[in-house]
Structure formats: structure tokens, C-alpha cells
Short mmCIF file of N, CA and C in Angstrom, two decimals:
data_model
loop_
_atom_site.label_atom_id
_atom_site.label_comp_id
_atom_site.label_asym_id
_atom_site.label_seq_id
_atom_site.Cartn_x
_atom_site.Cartn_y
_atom_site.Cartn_z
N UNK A 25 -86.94 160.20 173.49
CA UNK A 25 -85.84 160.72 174.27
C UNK A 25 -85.24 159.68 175.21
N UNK A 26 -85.79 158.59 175.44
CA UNK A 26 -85.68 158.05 176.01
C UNK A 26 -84.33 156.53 175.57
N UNK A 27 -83.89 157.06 174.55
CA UNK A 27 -83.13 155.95 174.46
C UNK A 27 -81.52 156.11 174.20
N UNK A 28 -81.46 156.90 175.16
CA UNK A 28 -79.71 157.52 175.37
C UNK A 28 -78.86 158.54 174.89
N UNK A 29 -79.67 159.16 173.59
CA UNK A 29 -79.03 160.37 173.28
C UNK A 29 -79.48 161.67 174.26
N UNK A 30 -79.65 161.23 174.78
CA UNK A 30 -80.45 162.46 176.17
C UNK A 30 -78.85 162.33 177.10
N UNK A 31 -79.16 161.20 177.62
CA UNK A 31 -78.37 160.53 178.64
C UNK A 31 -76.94 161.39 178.26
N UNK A 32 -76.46 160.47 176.97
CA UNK A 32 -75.06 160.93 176.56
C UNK A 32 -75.13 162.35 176.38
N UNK A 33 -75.71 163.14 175.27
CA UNK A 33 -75.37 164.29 175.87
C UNK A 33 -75.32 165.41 177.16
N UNK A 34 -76.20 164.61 178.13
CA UNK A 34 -76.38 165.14 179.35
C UNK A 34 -74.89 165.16 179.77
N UNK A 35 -74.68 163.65 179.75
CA UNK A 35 -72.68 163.08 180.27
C UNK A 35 -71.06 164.07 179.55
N UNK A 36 -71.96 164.28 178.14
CA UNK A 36 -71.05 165.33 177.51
C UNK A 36 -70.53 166.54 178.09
N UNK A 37 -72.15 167.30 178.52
CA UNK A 37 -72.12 169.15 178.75
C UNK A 37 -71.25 168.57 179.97
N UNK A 38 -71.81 167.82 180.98
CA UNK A 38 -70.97 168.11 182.35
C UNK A 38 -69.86 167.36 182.42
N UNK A 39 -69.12 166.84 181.48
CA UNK A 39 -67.88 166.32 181.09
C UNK A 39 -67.26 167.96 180.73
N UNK A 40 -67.67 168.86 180.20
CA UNK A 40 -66.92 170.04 179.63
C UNK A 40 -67.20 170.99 180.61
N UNK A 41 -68.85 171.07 180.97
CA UNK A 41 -68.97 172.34 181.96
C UNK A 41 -69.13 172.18 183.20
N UNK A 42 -69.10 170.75 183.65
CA UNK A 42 -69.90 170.03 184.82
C UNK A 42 -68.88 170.59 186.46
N UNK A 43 -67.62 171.67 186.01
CA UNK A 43 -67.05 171.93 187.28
C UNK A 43 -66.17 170.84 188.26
N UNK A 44 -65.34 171.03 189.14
CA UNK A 44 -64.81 169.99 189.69
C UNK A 44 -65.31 168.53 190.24
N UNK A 45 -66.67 168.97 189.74
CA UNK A 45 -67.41 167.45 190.55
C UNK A 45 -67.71 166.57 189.06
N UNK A 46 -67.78 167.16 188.03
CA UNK A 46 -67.86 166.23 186.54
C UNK A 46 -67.47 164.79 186.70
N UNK A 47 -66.00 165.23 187.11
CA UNK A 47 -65.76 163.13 186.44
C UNK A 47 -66.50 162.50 187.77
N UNK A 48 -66.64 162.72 188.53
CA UNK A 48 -67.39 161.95 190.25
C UNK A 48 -68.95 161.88 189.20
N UNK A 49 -69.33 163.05 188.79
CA UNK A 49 -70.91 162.69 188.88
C UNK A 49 -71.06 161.88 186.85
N UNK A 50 -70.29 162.10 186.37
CA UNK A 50 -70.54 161.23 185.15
C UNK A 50 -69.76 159.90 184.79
N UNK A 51 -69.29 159.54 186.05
CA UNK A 51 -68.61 158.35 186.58
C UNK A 51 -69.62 157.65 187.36
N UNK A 52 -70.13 158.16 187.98
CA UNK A 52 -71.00 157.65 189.01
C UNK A 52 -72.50 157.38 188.19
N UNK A 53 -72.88 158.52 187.28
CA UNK A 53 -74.37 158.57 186.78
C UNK A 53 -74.31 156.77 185.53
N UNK A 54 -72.79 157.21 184.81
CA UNK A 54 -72.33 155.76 183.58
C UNK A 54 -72.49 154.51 184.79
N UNK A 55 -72.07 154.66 185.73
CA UNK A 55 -72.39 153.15 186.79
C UNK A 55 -73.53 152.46 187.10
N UNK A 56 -74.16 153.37 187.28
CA UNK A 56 -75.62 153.37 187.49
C UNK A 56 -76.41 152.93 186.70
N UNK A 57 -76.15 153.31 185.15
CA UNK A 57 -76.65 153.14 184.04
C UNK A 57 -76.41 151.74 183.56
N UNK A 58 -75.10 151.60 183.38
CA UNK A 58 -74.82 150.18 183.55
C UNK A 58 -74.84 149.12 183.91
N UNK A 59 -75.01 148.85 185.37
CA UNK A 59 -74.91 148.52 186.14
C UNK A 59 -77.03 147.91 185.83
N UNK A 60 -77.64 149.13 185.49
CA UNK A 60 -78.90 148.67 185.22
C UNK A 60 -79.30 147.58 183.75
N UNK A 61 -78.33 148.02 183.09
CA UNK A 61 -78.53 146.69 182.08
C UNK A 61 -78.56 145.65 182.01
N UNK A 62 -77.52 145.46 182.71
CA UNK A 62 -77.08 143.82 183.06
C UNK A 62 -78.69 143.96 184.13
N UNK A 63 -79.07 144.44 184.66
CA UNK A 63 -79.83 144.31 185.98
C UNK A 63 -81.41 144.23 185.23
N UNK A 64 -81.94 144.88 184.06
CA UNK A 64 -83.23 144.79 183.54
C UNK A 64 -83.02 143.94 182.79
N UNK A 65 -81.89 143.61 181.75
CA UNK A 65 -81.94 141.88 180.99
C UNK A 65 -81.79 140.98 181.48
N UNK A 66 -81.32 140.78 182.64
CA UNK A 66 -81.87 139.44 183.38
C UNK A 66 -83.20 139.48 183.78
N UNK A 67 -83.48 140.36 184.29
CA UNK A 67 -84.85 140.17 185.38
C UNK A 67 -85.80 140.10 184.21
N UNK A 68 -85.67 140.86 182.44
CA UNK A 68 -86.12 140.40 181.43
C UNK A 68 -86.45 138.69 180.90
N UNK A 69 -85.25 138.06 181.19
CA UNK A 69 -85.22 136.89 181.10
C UNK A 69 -85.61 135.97 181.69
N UNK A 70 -86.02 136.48 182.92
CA UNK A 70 -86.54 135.76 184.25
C UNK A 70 -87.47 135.74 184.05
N UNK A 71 -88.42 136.90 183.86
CA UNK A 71 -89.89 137.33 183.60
C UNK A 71 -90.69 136.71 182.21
N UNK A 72 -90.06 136.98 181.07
CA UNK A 72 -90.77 136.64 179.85
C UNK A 72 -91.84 136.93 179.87
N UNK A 73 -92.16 138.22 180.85
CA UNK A 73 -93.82 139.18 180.16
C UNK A 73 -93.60 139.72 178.92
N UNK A 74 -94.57 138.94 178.40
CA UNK A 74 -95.22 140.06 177.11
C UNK A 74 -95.13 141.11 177.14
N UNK A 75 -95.22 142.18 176.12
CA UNK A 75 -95.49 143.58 176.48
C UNK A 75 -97.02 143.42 175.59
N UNK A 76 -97.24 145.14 176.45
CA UNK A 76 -98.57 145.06 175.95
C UNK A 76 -99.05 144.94 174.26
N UNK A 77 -98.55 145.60 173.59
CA UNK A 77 -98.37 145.58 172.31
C UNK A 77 -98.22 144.29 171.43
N UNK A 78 -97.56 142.87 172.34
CA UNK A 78 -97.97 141.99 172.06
C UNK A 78 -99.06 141.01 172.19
N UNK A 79 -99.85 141.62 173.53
CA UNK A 79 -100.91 141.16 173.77
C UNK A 79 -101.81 141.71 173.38
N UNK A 80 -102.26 142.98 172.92
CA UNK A 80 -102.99 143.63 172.14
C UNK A 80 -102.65 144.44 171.41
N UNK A 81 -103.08 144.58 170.02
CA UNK A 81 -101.91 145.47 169.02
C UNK A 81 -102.23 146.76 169.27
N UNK A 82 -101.45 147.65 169.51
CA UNK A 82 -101.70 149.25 169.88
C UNK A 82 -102.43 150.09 168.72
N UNK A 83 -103.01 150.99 168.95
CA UNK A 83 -104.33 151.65 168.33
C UNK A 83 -103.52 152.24 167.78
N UNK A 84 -102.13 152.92 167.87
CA UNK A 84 -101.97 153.83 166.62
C UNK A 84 -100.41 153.76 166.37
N UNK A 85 -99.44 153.45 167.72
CA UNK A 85 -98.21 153.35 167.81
C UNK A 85 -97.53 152.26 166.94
N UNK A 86 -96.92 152.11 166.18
CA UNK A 86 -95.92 151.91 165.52
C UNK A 86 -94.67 151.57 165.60
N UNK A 87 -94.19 151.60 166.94
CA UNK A 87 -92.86 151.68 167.14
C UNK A 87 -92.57 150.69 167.82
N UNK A 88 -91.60 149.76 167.27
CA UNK A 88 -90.86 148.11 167.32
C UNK A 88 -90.32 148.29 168.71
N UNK A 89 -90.86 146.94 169.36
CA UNK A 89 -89.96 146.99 170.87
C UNK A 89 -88.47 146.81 171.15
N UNK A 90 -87.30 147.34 171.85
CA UNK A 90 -86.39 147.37 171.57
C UNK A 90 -85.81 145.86 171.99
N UNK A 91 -87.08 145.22 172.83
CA UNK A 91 -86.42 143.73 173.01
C UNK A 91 -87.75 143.00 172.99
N UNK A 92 -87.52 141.95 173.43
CA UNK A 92 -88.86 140.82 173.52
C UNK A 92 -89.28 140.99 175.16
N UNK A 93 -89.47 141.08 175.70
CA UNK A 93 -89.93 141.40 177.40
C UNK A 93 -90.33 142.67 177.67
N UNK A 94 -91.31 142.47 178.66
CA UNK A 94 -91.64 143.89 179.03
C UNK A 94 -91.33 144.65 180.42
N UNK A 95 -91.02 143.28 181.48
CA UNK A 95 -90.80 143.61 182.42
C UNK A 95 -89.46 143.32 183.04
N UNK A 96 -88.89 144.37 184.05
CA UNK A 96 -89.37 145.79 183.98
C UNK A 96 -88.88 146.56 183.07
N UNK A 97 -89.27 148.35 183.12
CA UNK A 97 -88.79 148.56 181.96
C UNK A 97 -87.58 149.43 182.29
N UNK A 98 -86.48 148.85 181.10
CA UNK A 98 -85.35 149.37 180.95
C UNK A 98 -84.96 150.67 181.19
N UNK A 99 -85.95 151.39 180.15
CA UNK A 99 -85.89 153.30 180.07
C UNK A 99 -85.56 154.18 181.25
N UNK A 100 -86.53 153.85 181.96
CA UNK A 100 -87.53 153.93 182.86
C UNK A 100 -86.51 153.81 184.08
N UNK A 101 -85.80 152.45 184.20
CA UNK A 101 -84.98 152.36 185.17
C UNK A 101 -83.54 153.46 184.87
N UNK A 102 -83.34 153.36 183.36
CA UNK A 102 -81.89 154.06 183.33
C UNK A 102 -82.17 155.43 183.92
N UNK A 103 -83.68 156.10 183.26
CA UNK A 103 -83.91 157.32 183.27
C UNK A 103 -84.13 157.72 184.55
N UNK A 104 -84.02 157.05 185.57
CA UNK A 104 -84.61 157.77 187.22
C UNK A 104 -83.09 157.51 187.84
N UNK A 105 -82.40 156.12 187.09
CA UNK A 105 -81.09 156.07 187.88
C UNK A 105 -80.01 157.59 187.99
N UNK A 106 -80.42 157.57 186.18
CA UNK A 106 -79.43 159.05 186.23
C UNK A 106 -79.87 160.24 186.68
N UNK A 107 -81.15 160.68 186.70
CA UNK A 107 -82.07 161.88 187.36
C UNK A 107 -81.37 161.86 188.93
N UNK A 108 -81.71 160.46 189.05
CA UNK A 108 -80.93 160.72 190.75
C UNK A 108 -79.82 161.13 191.26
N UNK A 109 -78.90 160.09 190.27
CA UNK A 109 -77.55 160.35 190.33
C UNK A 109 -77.05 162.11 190.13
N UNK A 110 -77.38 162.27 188.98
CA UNK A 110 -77.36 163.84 188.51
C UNK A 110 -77.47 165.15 189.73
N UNK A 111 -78.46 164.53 189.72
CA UNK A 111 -79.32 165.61 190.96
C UNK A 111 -78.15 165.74 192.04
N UNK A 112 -77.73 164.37 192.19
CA UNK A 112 -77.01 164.71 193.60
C UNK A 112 -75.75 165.70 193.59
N UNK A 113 -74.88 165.31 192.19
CA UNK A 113 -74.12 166.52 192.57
C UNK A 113 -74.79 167.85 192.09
N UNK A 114 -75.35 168.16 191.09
CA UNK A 114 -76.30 169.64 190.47
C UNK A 114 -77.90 169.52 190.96
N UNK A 115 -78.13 169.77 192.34
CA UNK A 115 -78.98 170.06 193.36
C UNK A 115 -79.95 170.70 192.13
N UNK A 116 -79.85 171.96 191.47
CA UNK A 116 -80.37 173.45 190.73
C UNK A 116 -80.97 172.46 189.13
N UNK A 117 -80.45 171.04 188.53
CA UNK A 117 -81.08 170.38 188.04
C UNK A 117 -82.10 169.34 188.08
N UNK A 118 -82.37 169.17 189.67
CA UNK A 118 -83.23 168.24 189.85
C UNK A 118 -84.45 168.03 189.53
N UNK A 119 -85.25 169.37 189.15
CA UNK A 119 -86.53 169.78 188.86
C UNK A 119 -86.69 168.98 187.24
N UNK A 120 -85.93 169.38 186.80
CA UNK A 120 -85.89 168.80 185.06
C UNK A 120 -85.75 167.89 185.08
N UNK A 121 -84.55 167.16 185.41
CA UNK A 121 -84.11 166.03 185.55
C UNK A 121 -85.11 164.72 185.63
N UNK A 122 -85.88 165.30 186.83
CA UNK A 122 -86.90 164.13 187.36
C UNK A 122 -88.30 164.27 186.54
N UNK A 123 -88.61 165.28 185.90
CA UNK A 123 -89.84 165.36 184.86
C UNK A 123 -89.13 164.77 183.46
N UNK A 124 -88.05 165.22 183.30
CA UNK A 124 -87.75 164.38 181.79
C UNK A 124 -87.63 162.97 182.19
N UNK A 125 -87.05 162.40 183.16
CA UNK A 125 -87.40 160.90 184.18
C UNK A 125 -88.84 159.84 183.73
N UNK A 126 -89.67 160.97 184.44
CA UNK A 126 -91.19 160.75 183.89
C UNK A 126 -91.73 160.86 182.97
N UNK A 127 -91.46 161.73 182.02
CA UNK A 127 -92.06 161.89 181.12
C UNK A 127 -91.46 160.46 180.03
N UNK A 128 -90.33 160.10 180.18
CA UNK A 128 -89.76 158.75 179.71
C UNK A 128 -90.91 157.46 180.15
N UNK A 129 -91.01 157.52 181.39
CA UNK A 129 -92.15 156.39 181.89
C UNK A 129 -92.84 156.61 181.59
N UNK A 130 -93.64 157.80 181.56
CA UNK A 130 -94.87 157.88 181.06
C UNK A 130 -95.18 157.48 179.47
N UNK A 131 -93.78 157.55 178.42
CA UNK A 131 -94.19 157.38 177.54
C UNK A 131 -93.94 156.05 176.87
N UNK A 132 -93.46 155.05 177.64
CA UNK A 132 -93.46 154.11 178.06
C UNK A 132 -94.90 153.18 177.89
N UNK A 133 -95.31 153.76 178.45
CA UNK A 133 -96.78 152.90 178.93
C UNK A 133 -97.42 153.74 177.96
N UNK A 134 -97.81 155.21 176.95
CA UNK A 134 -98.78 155.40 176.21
C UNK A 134 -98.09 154.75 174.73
N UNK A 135 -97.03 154.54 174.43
CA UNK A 135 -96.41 153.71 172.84
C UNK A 135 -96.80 152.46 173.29
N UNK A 136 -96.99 151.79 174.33
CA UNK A 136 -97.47 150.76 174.65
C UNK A 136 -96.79 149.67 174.72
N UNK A 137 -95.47 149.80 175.30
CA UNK A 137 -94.14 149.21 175.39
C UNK A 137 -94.50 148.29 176.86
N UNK A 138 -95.06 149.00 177.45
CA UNK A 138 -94.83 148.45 178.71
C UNK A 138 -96.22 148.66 179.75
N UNK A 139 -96.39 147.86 180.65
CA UNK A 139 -97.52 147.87 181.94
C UNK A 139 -97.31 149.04 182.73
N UNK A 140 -98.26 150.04 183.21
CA UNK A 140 -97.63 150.55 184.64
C UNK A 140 -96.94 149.53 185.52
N UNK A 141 -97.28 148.79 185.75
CA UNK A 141 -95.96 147.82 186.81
C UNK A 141 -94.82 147.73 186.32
N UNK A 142 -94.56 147.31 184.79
CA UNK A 142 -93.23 147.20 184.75
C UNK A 142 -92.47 148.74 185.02
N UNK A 143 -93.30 149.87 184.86
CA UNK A 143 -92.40 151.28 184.85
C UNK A 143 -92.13 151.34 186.18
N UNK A 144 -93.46 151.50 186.95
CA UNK A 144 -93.18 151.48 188.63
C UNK A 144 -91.96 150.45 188.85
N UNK A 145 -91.93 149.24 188.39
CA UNK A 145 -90.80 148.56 188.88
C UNK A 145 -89.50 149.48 188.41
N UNK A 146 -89.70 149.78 187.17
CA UNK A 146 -88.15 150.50 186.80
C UNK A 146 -87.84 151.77 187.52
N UNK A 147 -88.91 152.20 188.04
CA UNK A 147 -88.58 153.67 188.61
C UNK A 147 -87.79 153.56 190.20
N UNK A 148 -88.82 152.32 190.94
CA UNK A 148 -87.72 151.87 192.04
C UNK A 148 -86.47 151.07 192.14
N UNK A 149 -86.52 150.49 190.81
CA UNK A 149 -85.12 149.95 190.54
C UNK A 149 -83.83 150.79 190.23
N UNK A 150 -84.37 152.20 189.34
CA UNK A 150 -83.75 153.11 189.03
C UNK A 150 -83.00 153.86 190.37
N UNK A 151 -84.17 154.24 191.15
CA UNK A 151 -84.09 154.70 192.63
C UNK A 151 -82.77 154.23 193.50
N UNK A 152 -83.11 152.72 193.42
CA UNK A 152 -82.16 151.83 193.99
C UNK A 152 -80.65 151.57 193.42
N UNK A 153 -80.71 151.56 192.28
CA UNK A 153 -78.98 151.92 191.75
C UNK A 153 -78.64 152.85 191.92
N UNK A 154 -79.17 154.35 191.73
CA UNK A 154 -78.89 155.68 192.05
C UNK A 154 -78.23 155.73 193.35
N UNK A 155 -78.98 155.40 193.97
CA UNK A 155 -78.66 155.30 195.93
C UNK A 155 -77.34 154.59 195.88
N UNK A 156 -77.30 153.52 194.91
CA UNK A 156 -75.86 152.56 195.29
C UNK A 156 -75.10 153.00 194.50
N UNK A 157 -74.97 153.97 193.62
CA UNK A 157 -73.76 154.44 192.62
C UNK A 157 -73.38 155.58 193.69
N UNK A 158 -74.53 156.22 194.61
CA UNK A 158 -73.67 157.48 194.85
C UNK A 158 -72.95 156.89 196.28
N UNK A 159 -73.40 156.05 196.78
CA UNK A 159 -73.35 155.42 198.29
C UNK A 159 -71.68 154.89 197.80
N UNK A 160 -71.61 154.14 196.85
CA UNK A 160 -70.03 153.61 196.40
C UNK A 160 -69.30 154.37 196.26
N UNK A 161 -69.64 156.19 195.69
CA UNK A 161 -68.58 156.16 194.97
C UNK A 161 -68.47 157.48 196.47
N UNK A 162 -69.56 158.03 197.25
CA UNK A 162 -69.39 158.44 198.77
C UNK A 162 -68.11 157.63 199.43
N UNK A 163 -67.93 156.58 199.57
CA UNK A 163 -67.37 155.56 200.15
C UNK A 163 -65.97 155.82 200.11
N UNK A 164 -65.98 155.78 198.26
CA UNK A 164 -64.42 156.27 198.27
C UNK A 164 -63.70 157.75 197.94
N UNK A 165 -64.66 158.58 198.75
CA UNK A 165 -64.65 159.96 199.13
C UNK A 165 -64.77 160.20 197.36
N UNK A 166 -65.22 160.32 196.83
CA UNK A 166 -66.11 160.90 195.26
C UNK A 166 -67.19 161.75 194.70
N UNK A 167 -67.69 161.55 196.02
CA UNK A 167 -69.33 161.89 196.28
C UNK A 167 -69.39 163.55 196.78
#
């Protein structure tokens, strides 16, 4: 779930049902998201950690890493950026939001993609764009 068809259709429903705050909060949640790519492939490139899976071959998982680096992790960051973002304008989604969040990190580290550190890093990195997508787009009365 974790690799954007969540995301996008999340951006869809509240593009159609999301109420007068839609384009603010799926304007703001796509910023965030973005804004984290460019932000985990560098710090990818900087890092050149292994993932675990390359340092020890995983006991049963199967599933090809979507890049060469492990830290931090990508998912992980998109998935808490938008939980946050989300949340802020649909308060009544936050409960889900932030367990489907986790349950992304968490599965993260059991396919064996990634360290708990690199997720913890993505989860406060996630944290931290969230805060600055809604803080920007607050700014120019959006929020």
C-alpha cells in the first residue's frame, strides 16, 4: 500500500468529495509529497546505506528494492507527510490516516527494505514537511 495508489486515490475522493477545503488540502498534501522526493533521493545519495536485504538476504521476502539506498525511507516519509497533512484539514480522519502511516513503516522494516532508523528518520522527516506544507500554504491564507 505503500507505494502511491493509496496516496492518489486518497487525493481523488477529496478532489470530488473533499468539500470547500479539497483543493487547499490536496494541494498542500501533493507538496508535501513532493517536496519529499527530491528530499529522500538526495539524502539517499548522501548516505549510500545498504538496505538490509542487501546485507543479509531476507528469510522469505521477495520483493526488489525500489532503489539502491536504504536510508531514509522514502514510504515512510511520504506516508506520515500526507497522514499529517490530511488530518489537518479532515480532523474525523486522523485515526486511520496515521495507522495506515504505520502500518507502511512498519512494513518497511518486516520486507526488509529498510533499518528501524531509516523509518524513524522518515517518520520525522515526514512530520517535518507536513508542518511546512501546511505552515506555507496557512501563510497564504489556504490553510
Amino acid at each position: 500500500m505503500g507505494d502511491g495508489w493509496v496516496w492518489y486515490g486518497l487525493g481523488i475522493m477529496l478532489f470530488f468529495y473533499g468539500g470547500p477545503q479539497r483543493y487547499s488540502a490536496v494541494c498542500a498534501a501533493g507538496t508535501a509529497a513532493v517536496v519529499g522526493i527530491f528530499v529522500f533521493k538526495a539524502l539517499k545519495r548522501l548516505s549510500h546505506r545498504l538496505r538490509p536485504c542487501q546485507v543479509e538476504p531476507h528469510c522469505w521476502s521477495k520483493i526488489l528494492p525500489p532503489d539502491q539506498f536504504s536510508f531514509p525511507s522514502g514510504h515512510t516519509m511520504t506516508a506520515f507527510s500526507i497522514a499529517l497533512v490530511v488530518s489537518y484539514f479532515y480532523p474525523s480522519l486522523e485515526g486511520m490516516l496515521f495507522f495506515l502511516a504505520l502500518s507502511i513503516a512498519v512494513s518497511r522494516i518486516v520486507l526488509g527494505m529498510h533499518f528501524l532508523s531509516d523509518v524513524l528518520a522518515g517518520m520525522v522527516l515526514g512530520v517535518v514537511l507536513g508542518c511546512a506544507s501546511i505552515s506555507i500554504f496557512a501563510s497564504f491564507g489556504l490553510a
